[in-house]
XYZ file of C-alpha atoms in Angstrom:
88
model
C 164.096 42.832 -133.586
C 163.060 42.573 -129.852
C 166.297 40.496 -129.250
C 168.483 43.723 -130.589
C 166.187 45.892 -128.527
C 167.027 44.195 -125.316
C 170.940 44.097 -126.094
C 170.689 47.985 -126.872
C 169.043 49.113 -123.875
C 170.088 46.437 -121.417
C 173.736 47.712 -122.447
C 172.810 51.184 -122.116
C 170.776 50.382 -118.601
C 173.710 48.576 -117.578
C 176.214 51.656 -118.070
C 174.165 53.688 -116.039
C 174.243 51.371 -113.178
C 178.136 50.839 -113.056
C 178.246 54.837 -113.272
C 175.790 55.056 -110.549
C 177.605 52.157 -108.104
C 180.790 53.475 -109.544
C 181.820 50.026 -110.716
C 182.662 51.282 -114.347
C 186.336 50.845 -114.762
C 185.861 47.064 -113.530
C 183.021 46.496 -116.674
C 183.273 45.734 -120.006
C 180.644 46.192 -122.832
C 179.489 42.672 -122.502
C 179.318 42.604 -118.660
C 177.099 46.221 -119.027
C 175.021 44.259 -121.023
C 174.560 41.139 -118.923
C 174.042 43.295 -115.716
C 171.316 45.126 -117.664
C 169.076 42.478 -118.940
C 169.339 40.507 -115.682
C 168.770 43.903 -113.665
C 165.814 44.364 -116.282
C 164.500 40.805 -115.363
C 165.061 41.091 -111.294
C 163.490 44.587 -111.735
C 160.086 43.250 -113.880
C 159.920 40.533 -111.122
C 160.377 43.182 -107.784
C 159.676 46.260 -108.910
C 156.983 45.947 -111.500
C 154.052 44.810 -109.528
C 154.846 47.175 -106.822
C 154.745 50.289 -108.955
C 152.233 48.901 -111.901
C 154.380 49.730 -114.488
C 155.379 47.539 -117.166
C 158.359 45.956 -118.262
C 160.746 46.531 -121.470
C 158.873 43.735 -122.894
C 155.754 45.651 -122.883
C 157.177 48.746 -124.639
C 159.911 51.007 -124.375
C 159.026 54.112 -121.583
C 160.480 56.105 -119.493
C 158.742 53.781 -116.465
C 160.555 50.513 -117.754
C 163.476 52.023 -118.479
C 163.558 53.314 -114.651
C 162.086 49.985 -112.786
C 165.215 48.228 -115.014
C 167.734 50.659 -113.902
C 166.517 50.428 -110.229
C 166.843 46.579 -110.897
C 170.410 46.563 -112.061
C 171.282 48.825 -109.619
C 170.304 46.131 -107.015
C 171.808 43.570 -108.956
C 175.331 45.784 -108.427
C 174.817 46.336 -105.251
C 174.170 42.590 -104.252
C 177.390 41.586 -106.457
C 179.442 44.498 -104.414
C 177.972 43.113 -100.745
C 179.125 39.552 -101.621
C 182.391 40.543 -103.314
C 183.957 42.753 -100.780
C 181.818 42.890 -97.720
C 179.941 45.860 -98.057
C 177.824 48.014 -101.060
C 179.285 51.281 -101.807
C-alpha cells in the first residue's frame, strides 16, 4: 500500500512542479511521477533536516507534501539549467 501511496502523490507532487517551472506540456504522466518521487527523495535528504519536518515516508502532511514539492521543484530547475542554459 505504501508503494501506491508514493506513485499517487509523487505523480500529483510532480504536476505541481511542471505547473510551477512551466515545464508541463513537455511531461507525461510517467515523467510527473518520476520527477516527484526523486524530488520527494532530494527534498527528505536537503530539506528535511533543515526544517525538522518529516518525509512522505513518515506520514502524509501538509509539511512533507511541501519539503517534496520544494524538492522537485529543484530537481526541475537543475534539469532546465543543464538542458538549455538557464532555469526559468
Amino acid at each position: 500500500m505504501g508503494f501506491l501511496i508514493w506513485l499517487i502523490v509523487g505523480g500529483i507532487v510532480g504536476w505541481l512542479a511542471s505547473l510551477v517551472m512551466r515545464t508541463d506540456g513537455q511531461q507525461g504522466i510517467l515523467l510527473n511521477v518520476v520527477v516527484g518521487i526523486v524530488g520527494a527523495l532530494l527534498g527528505g535528504w536537503l530539506i528535511s533536516p533543515l526544517v525538522g519536518v518529516g518525509t512522505i515516508n513518515d506520514g502524509i502532511s501538509i509539511g512533507s507534501v511541501v519539503v517534496s514539492l520544494i524538492g522537485a521543484i529543484i530537481l526541475l530547475a537543475i534539469v532546465n539549467l543543464f538542458r538549455r542554459g538557464r532555469v526559468r
